[in-house]
Coordinates of C-alpha atoms and ligand atoms in Angstrom, one line a residue:
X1 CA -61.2 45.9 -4.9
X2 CA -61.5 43.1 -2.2
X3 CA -60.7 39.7 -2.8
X4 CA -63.1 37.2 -3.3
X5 CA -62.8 33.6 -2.0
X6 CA -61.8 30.1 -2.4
X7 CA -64.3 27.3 -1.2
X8 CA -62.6 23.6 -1.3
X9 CA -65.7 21.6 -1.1
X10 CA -65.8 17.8 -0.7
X11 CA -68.4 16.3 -2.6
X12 CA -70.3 12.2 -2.3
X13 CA -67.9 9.5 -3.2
X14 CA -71.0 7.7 -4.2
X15 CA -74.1 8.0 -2.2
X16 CA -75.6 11.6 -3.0
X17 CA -76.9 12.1 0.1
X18 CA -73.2 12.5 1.9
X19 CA -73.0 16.4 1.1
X20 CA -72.9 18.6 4.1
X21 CA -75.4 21.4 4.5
X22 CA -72.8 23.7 4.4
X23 CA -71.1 22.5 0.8
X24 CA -74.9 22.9 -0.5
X25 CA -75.0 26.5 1.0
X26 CA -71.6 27.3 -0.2
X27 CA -72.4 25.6 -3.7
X28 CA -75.4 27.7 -3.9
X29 CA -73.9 30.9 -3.5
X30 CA -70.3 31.1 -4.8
X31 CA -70.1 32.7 -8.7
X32 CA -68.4 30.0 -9.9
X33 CA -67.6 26.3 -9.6
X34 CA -64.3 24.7 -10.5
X35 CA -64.9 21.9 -11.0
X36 CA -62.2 17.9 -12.1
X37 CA -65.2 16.7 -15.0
X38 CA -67.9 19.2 -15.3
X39 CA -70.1 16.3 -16.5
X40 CA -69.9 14.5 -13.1
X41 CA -70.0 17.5 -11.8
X42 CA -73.4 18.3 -13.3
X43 CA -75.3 15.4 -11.6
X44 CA -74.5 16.5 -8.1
X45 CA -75.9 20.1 -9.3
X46 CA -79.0 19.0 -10.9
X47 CA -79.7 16.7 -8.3
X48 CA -79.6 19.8 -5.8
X49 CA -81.2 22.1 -8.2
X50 CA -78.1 24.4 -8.3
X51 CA -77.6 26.3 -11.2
X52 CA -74.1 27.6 -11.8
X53 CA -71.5 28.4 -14.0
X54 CA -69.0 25.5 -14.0
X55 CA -65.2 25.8 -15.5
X56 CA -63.2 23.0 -15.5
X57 CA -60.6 22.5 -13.7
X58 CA -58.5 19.3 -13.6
X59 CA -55.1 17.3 -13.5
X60 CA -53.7 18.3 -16.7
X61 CA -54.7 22.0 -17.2
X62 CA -54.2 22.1 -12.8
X63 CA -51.0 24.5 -13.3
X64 CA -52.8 27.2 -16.2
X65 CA -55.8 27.0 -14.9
X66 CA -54.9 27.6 -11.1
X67 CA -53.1 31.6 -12.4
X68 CA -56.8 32.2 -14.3
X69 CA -58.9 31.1 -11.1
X70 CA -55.9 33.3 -8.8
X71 CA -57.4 36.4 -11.5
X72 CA -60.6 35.6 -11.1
X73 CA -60.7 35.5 -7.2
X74 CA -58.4 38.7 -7.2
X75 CA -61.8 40.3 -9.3
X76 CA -63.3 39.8 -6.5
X77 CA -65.5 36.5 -7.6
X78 CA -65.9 33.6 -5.3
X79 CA -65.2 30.2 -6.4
X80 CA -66.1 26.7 -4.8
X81 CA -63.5 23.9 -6.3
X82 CA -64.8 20.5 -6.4
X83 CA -63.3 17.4 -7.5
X84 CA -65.2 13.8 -9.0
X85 CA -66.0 12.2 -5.7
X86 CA -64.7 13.3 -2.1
X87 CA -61.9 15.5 -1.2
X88 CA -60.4 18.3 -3.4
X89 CA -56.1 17.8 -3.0
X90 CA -56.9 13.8 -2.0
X91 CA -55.4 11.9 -5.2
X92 CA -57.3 14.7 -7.2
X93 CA -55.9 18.6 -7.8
X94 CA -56.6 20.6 -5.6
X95 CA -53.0 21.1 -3.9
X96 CA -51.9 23.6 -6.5
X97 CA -54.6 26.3 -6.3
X98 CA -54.4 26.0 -2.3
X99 CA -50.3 26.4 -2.2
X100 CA -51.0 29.6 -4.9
X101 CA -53.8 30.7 -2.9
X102 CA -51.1 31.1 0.1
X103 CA -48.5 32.6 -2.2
X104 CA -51.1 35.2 -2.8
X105 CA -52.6 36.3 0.1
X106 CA -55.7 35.0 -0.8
X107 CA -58.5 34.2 1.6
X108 CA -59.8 30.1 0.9
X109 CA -61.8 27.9 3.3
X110 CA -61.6 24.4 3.5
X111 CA -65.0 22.2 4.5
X112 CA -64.5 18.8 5.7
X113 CA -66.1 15.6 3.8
X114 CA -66.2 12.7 2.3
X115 CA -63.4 10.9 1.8
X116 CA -62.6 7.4 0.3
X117 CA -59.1 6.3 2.7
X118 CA -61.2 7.5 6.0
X119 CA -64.2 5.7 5.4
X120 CA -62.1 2.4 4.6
X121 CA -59.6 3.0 7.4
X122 CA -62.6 3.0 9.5
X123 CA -64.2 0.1 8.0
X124 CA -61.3 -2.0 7.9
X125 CA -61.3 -2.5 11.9
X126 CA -57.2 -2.2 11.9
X127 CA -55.1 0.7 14.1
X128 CA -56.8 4.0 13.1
X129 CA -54.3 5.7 15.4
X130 CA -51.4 6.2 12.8
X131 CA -52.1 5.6 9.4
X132 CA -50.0 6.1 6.1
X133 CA -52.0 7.2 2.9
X134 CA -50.0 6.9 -0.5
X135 CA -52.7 7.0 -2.9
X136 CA -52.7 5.0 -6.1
X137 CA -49.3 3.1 -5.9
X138 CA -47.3 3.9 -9.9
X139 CA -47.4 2.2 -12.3
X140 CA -44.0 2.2 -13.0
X141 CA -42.6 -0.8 -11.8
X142 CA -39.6 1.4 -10.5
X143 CA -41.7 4.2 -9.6
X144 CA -43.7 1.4 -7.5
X145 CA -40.7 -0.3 -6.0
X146 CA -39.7 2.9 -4.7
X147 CA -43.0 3.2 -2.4
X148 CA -42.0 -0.4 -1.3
X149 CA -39.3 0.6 0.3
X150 CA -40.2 3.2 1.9
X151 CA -43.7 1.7 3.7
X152 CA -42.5 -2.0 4.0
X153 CA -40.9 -1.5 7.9
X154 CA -43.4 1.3 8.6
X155 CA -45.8 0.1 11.8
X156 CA -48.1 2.5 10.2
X157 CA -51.9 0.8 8.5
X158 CA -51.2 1.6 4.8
X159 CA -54.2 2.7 2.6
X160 CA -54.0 2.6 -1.1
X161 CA -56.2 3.7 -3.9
X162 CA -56.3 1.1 -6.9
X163 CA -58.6 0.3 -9.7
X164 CA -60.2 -3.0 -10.9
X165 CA -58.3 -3.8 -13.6
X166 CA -55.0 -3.4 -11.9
X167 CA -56.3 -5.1 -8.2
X168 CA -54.8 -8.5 -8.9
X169 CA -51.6 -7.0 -10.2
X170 CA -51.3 -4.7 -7.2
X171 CA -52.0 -7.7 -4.7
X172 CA -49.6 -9.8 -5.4
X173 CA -46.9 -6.8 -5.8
X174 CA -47.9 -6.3 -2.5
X175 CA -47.6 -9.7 -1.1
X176 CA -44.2 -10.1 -3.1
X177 CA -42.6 -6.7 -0.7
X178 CA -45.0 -6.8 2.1
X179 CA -45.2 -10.5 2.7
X180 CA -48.2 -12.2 4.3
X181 CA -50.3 -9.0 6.0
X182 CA -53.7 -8.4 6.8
X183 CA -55.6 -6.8 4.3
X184 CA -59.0 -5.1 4.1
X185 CA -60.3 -4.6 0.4
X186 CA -63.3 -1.8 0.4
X187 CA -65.2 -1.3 -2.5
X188 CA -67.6 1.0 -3.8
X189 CA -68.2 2.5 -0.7
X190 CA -71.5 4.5 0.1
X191 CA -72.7 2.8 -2.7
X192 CA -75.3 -0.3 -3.9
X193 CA -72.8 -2.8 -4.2
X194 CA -70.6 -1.6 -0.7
X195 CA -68.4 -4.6 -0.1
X196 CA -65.8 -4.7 2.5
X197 CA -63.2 -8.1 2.7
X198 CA -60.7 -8.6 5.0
X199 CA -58.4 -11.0 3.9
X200 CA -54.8 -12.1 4.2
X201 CA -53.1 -11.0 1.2
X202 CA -52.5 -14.5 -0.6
X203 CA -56.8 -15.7 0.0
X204 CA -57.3 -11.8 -1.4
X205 CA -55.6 -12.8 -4.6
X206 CA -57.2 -16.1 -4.8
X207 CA -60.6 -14.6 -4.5
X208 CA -60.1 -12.1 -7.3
X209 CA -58.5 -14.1 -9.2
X210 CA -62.2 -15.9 -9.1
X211 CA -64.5 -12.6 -8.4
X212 CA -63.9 -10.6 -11.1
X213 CA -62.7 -7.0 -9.5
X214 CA -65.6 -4.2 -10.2
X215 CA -65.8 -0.9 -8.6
X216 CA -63.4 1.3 -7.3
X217 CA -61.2 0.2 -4.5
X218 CA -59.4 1.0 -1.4
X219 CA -56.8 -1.2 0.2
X220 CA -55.9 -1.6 3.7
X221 CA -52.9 -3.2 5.0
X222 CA -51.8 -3.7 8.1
X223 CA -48.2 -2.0 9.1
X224 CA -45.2 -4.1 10.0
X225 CA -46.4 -6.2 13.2
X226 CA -43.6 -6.2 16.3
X227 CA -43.4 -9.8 15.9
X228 CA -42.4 -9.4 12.4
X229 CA -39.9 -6.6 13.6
X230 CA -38.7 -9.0 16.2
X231 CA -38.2 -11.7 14.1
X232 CA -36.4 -9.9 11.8
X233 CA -34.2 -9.2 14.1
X234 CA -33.5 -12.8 15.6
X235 CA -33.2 -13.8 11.7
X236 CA -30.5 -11.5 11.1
X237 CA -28.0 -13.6 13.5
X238 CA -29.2 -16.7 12.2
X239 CA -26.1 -17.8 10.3
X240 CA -23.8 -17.3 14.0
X241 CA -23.9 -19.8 16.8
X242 CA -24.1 -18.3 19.6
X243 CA -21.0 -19.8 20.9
X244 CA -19.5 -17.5 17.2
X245 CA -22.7 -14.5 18.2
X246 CA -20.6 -14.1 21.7
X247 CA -17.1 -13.8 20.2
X248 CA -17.9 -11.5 17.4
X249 CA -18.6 -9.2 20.3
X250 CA -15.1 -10.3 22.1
X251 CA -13.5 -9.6 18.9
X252 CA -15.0 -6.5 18.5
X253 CA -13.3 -5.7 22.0
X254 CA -16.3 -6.4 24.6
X255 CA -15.9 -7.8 27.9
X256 CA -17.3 -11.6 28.0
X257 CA -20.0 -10.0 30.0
X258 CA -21.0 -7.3 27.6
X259 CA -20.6 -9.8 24.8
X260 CA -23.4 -12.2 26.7
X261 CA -25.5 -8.9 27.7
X262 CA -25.2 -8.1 24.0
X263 CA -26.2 -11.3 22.2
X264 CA -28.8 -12.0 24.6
X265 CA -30.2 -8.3 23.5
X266 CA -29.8 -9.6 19.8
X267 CA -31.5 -12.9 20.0
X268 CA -33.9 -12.1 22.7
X269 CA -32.8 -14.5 25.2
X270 CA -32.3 -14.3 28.6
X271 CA -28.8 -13.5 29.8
X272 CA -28.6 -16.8 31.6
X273 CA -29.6 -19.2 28.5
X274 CA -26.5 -17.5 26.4
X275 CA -24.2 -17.6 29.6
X276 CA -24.4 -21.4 29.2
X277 CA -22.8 -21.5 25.6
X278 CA -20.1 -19.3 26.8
X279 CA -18.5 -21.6 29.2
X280 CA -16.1 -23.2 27.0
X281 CA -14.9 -19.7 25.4
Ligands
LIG301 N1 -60.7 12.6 -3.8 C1 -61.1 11.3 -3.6 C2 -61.2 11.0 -2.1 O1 -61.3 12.0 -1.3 O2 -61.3 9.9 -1.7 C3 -60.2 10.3 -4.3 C4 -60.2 10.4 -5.8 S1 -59.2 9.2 -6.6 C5 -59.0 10.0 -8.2 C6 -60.3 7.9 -7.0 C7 -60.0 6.7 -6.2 O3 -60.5 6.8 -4.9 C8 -60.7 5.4 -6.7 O4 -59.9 4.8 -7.8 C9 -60.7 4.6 -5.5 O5 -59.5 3.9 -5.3 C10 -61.0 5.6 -4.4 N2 -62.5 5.8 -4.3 C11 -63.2 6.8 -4.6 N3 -64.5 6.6 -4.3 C12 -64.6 5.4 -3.8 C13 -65.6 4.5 -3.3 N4 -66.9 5.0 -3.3 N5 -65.3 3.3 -2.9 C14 -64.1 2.8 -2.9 N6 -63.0 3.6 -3.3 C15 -63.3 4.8 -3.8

């Protein structure tokens, strides 16, 4: 019997009109759509006057369901999986059908879309050349430290999913591990109210703490800055004179000369400017 097909179709994250021709066509014509909340679901079908059956498919039934949509494709039915609002496998299932799909040998297609953390990384104006998505940061304050750690000395823009009621929270958690970054808040993108801030992190907090936060959000925050990097680094050696910075070296076993070379390197001075403090060594 052949196989039918997966369709991962990407889907408005507001503004109904940001559906490709090709998601309507393949919405149109696949037996079946899987779909996060059939409800929400529903709107973008009657909207487009498509009429079709619609199973759910979502976070918490993601692992059962995914082995009875693998039997369902193997009868040779075709399935389009949507999620709420934009991308399939983006902070919504998705990923678990796709990795089974592979297991199986089954053929799926994936059409490109909307989007939430594109359009903001866009919008926000900051480097679009390397960028870091993680999603809705946990709750957990753990779980959340965690994901501090690992993106606070990352050069990478950062983009973060968050909701209203947990904005302010998030902010100054951010501010308290990231320090004083750029941010660019984006909310409710595509839609009516379409608002994008950029902010440092502290007048971000002060203006929510004012502007009740509505809407759904994206965040994005600048990555660690060279200067930052660099002073950083200069900090490290700030409880050494250098006079003490240029025999730690000698101590270690450098030359005097390596031990200048060296703690110029570390404090970012010229070679000449330390040389002076190591005359009475
Ligand atoms: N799959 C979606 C995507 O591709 O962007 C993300 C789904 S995730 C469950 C929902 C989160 O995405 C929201 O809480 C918000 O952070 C972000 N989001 C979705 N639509 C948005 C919009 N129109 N404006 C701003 N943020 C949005």
């Amino acid at each position: 019997m052949t196989r039918g097909k997966l369709f991962v179709v990407p889907t408005p994250i507001g503004n109904l009109k940001d559906i490709t021709l090709r998601a309507l066509e393949i919405l149109n014509s696949v037996d079946i759509i899987a779909a996060e909340d059939t409800r929400q679901t529903l709107k973008l079908t009657n909207h487009y006057n498509i009429k079709k059956t619609l199973i759910s498919y979502h976070q918490h039934n993601e692992q059962g369901k995914s082995d009875n949509l693998i039997e369902i494709l193997k009868e040779g039915k075709s399935i389009a999986l949507v999620s709420d609002a934009g991308t399939p496998g983006i902070s919504d299932p998705g990923s678990v059908i796709i990795s089974k799909c592979i297991e199986e040998d089954i053929d799926f297609e994936v059409l490109p879309g909307a989007t939430a953390a594109i359009t903001a990384l866009v919008y926000s104006g900051m480097d679009t050349t390397k960028f870091l998505f993680r999603g809705f940061i946990p709750r957990d304050n753990k779980d959340r430290k965690v994901v501090m750690e690992e993106v606070k000395d990352r050069k990478e823009t950062l983009i973060f999913y968050e909701a209203p009621h947990r904005l302010i929270n998030t902010l100054e958690f951010l501010k308290e591990n990231l320090g004083q970054r750029r941010i660019a808040i984006c909310r409710e993108l595509t839609k009516l109210h379409e608002e994008i801030m950029r902010f440092t992190i502290d007048e971000a907090i002060k203006h929510y703490k004012v502007n009740n936060p509505r809407g759904e959000y994206v965040l994005i925050v600048e990555g660690k800055s060279e200067e930052a990097i660099e002073q950083e680094e200069i900090s490290k050696w700030e409880g050494l004179t250098i006079e003490q910075h240029i025999l730690k070296y000698m101590n270690e076993g450098f030359s005097k000369k390596d031990a200048i070379k060296k703690t110029a390197k570390d404090r970012k001075l010229s070679k000449s400017e330390v040389y002076k403090y190591s005359l009475n060594i």
